[in-house]
Short mmCIF file of C-alpha atoms and ligand atoms in Angstrom, two decimals:
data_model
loop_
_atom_site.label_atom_id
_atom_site.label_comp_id
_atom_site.label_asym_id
_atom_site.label_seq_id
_atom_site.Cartn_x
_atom_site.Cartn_y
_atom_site.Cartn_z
CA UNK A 1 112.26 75.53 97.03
CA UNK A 2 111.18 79.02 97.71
CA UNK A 3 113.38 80.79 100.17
CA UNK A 4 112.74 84.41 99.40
CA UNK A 5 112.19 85.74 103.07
CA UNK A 6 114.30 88.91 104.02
CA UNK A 7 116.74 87.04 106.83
CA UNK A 8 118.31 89.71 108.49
CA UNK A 9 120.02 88.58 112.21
CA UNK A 10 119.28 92.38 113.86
CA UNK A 11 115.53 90.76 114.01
CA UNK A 12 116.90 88.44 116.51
CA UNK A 13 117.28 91.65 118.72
CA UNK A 14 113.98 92.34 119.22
CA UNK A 15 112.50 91.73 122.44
CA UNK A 16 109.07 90.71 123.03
CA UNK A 17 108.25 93.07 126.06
CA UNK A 18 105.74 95.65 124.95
CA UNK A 19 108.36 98.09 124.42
CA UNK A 20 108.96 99.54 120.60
CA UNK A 21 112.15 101.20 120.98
CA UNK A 22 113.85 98.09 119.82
CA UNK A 23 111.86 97.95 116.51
CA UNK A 24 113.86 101.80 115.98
CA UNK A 25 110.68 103.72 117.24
CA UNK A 26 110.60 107.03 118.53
CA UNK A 27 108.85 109.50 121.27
CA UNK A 28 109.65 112.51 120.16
CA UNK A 29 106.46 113.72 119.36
CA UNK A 30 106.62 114.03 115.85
CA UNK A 31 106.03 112.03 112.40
CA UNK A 32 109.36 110.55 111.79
CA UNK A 33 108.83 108.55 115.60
CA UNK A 34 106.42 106.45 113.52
CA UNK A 35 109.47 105.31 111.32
CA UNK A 36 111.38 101.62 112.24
CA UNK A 37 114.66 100.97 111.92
CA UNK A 38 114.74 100.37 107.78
CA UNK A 39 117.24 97.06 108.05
CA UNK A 40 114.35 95.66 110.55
CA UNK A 41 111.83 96.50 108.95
CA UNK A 42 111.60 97.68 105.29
CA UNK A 43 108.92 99.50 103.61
CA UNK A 44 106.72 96.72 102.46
CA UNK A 45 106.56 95.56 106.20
CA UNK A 46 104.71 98.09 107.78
CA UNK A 47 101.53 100.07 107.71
CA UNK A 48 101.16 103.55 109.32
CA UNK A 49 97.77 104.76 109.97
CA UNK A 50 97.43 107.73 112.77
CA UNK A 51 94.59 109.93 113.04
CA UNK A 52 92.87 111.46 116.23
CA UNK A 53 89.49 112.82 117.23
CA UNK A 54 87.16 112.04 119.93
CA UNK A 55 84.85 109.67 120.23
CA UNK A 56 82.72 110.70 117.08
CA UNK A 57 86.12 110.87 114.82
CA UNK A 58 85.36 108.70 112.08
CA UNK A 59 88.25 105.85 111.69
CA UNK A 60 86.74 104.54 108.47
CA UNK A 61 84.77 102.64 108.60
CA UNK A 62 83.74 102.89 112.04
CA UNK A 63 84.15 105.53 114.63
CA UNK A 64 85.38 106.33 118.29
CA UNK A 65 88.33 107.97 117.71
CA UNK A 66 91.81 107.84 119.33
CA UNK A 67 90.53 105.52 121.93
CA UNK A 68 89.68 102.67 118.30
CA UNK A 69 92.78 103.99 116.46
CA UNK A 70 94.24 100.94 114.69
CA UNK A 71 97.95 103.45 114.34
CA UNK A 72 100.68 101.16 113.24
CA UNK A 73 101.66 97.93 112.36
CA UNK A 74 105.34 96.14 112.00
CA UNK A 75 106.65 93.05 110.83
CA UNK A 76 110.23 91.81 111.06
CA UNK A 77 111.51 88.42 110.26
CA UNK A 78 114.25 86.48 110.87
CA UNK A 79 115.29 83.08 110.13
CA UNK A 80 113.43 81.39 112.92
CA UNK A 81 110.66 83.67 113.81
CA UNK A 82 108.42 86.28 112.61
CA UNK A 83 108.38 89.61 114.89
CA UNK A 84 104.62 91.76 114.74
CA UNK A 85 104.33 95.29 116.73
CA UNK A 86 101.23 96.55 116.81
CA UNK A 87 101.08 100.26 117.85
CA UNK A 88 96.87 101.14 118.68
CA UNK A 89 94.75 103.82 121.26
CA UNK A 90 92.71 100.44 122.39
CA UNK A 91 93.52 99.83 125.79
CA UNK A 92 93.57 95.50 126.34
CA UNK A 93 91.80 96.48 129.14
CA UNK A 94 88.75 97.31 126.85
CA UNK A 95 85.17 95.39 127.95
CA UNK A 96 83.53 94.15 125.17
CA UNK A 97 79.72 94.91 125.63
CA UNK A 98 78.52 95.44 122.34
CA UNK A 99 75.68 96.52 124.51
CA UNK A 100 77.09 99.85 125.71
CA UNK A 101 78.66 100.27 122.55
CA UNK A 102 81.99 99.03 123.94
CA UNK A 103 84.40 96.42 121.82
CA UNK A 104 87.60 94.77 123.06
CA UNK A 105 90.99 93.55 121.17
CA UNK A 106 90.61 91.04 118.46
CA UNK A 107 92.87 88.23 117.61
CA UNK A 108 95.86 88.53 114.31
CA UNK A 109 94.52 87.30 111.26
CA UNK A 110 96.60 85.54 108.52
CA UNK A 111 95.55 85.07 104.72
CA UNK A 112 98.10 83.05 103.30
CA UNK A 113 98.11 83.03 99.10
CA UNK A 114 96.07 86.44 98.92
CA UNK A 115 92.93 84.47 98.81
CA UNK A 116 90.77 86.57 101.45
CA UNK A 117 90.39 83.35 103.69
CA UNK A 118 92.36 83.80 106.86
CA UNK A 119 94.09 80.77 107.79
CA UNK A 120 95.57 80.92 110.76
CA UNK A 121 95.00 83.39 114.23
CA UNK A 122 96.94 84.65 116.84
CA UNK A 123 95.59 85.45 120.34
CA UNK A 124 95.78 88.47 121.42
CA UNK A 125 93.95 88.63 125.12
CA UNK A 126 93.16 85.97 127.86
CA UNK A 127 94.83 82.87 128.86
CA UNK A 128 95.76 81.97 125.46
CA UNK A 129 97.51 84.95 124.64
CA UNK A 130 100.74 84.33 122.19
CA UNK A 131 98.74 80.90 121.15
CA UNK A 132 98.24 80.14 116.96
CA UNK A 133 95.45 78.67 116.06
CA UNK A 134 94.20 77.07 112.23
CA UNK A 135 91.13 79.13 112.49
CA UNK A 136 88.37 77.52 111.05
CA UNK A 137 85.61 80.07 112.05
CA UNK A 138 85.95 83.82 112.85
CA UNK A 139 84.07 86.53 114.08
CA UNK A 140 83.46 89.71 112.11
CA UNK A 141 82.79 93.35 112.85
CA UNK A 142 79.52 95.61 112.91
CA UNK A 143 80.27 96.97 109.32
CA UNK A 144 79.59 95.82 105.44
CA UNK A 145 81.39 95.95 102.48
CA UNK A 146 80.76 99.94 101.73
CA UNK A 147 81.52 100.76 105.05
CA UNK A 148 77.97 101.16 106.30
CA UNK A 149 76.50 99.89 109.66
CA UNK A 150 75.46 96.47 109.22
CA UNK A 151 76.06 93.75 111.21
CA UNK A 152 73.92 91.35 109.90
CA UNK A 153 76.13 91.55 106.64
CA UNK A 154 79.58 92.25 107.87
CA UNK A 155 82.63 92.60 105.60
CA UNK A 156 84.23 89.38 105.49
CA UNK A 157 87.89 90.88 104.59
CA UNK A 158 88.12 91.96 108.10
CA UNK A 159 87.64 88.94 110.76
CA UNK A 160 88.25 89.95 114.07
CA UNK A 161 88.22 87.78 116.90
CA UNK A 162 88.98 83.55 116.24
CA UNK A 163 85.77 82.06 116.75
CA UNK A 164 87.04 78.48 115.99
CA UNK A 165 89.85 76.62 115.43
CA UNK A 166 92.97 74.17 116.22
CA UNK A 167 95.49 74.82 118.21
CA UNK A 168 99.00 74.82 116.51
CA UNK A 169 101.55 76.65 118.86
CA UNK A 170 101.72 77.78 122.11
CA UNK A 171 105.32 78.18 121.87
CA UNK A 172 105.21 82.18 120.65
CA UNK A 173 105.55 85.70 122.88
CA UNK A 174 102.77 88.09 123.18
CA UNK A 175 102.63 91.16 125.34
CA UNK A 176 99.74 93.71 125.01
CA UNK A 177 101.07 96.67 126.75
CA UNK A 178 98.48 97.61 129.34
CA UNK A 179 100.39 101.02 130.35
CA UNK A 180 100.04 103.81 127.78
CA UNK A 181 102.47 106.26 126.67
CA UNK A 182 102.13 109.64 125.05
CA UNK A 183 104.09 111.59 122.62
CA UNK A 184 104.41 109.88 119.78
CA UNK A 185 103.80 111.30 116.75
CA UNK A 186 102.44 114.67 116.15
CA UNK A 187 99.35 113.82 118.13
CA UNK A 188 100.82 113.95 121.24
CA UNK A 189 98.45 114.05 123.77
CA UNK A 190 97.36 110.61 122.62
CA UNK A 191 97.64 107.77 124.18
CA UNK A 192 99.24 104.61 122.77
CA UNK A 193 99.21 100.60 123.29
CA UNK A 194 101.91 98.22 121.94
CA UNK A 195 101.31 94.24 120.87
CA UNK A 196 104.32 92.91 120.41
CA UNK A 197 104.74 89.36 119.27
CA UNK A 198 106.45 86.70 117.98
CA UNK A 199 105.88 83.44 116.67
CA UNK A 200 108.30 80.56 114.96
CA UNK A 201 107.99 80.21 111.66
CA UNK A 202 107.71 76.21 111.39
CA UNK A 203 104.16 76.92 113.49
CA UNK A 204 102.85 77.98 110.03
CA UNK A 205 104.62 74.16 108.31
CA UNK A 206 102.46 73.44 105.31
CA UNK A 207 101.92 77.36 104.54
CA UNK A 208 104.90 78.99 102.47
CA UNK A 209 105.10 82.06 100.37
CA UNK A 210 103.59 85.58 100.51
CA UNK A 211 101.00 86.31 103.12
CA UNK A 212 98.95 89.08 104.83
CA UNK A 213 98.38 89.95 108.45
CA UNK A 214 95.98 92.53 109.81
CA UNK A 215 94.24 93.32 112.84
CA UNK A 216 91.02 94.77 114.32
CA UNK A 217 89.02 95.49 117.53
CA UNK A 218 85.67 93.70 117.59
CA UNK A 219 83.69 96.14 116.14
CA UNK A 220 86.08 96.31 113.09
CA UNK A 221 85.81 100.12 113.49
CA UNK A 222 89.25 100.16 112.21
CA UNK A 223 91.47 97.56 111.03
CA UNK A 224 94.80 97.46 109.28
CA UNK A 225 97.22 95.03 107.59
CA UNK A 226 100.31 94.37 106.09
CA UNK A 227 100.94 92.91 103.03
CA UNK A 228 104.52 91.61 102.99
CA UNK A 229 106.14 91.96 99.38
CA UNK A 230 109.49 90.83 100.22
CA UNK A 231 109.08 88.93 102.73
CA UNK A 232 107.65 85.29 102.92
CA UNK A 233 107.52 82.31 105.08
CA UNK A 234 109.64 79.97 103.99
CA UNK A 235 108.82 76.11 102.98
CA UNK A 236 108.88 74.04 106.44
CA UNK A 237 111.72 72.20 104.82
CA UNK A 238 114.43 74.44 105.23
CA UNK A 239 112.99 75.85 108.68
CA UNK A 240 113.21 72.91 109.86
CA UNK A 241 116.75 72.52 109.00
CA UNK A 242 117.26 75.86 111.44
CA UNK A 243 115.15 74.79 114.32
CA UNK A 244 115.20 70.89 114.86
CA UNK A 245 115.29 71.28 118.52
CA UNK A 246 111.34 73.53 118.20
CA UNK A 247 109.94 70.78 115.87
CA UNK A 248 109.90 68.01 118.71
CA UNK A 249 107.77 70.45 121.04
CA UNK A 250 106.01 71.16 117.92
CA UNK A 251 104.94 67.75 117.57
CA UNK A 252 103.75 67.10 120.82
CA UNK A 253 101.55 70.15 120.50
CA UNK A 254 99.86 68.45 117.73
CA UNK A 255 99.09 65.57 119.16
CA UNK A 256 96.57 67.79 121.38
CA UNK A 257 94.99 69.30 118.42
CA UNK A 258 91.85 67.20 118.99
CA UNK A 259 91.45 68.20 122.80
CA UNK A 260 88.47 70.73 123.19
CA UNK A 261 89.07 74.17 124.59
CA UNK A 262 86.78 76.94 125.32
CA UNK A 263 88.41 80.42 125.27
CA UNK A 264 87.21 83.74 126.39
CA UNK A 265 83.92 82.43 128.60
CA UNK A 266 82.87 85.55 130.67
CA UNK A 267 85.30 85.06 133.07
CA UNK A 268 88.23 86.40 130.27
CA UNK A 269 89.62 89.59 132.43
CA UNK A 270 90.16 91.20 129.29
CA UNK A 271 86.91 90.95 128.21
CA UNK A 272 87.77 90.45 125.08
CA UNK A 273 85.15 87.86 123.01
CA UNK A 274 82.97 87.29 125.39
CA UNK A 275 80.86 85.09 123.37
CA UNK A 276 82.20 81.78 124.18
CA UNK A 277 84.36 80.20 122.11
CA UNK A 278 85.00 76.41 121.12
CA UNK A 279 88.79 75.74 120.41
CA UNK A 280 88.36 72.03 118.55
CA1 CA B 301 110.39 95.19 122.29
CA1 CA B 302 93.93 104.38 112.03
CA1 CA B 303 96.19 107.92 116.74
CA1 CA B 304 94.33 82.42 102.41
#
């Protein structure tokens, strides 16, 4: 048995409403407002990437500036669920028309065991929104593995939207913050969405141990992780000790896993994916 996951009650405080001022997040318009609340989260749980620029400010390895800026990313834990705050400049309101040079949200991406295959996907946009999936397929971005334009070759270490996949939980929070805010951090001018999140652990049953979870838009122009050191999901055995009462809606869940879905057809107000996608 490997329970090595940081349990800490204050995560139970967090609430999933778009707002970050609960993770210990600031708008004061300077650096420290980038800084959560240490017994949250602790320095191995969070990623903080801010730049600015117009449109031609390169992110790395893509461009478009402020308005592609993957900024910040959180992850608290407590003995039930797993908390993820997502601090970006992409609106959820983004189209994604690859034709105009335009690319929406993409989905939470999980790679449990460090292997660089993402197991498991968490909606970010549409009807589905909050929803885990087993991905079996994703989609990737418009750039390869030296950061050059290529989409025919994209780098696989940065999926972006869930392509395919099985449903596993529909029981987990989601809120993509459709009203920006300014001032926060030095750039502040900027403006700033939140995807907040959380998800029960025993949705992940079968995975234990240390994992990483990052995020991109569609275009992969920017993407960043986390890569939990402390922290890890902890065998289903002892979750489900902690949250009987979850495991019977659990179950049911599952025995839907078979029913085909199809997410994000063109009529996905987000816009977000709007290749259509089969949910097995
Ligand atoms: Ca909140
Ligand atoms: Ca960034
Ligand atoms: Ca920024
Ligand atoms: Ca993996």
């Amino acid at each position: 048995m490997s329970i090595c996951f940081s349990l800490d009650a204050s995560a139970a405080s967090i609430t999933i409403d778009g707002d970050v001022a609960d993770w210990g997040l600031h708008r004061n318009g300077n650096r420290a407002d980038w800084l959560p609340n240490p017994s949250l989260v602790p320095a191995s749980q969070y990623t903080v990437e801010d730049q600015t620029g117009y449109s031609g400010a390169r992110l790395f390895p893509g461009y478009g500036g402020q308005a592609y800026d993957a900024e910040a990313f959180y992850i608290a834990m407590d003995s039930t669920n797993l908390y993820l705050a997502l601090v970006t400049g992409l609106s959820p309101n983004t189209v994604n028309d690859p034709a105009h040079n335009s690319y929406g949200p993409g989905d939470f991406a999980f790679d449990f065991g460090g292997d660089g295959t993402f197991e498991f996907g968490l909606e970010t946009t549409g009807s589905q929104a909050g929803s885990l999936y087993r991905v079996s397929a994703w989609d990737y971005g418009l750039w390869d593995t030296n950061g050059n334009y290529n989409p025919g070759n994209p780098d696989l270490s940065h999926p972006t939207s869930i392509m395919t996949g099985s449903l596993v939980s529909s029981v987990g929070q989601l809120i993509y913050n459709s009203n920006p805010f300014k001032n926060m951090g030095v750039f502040n001018n900027d403006n700033h969405y939140v995807i907040e999140a959380s998800i029960p652990l025993i949705a992940f049953s079968g995975f234990s141990g240390k994992f990483d979870v990052q995020w991109t838009m569609n275009c992969a122009n920017d993407a960043i992780a986390v890569d939990p050191i402390l922290s890890t999901v902890p065998e289903p055995n002892s979750v489900l000790l902690l949250s009987a009462g979850l495991v019977g809606l659990l179950s049911m869940r599952r025995n839907n896993y078979l029913l085909a879905r199809v997410l994000h057809t063109a009529n996905d107000p987000n816009g977000a994916g709007n290749r259509p996608r089969t949910v097995l």
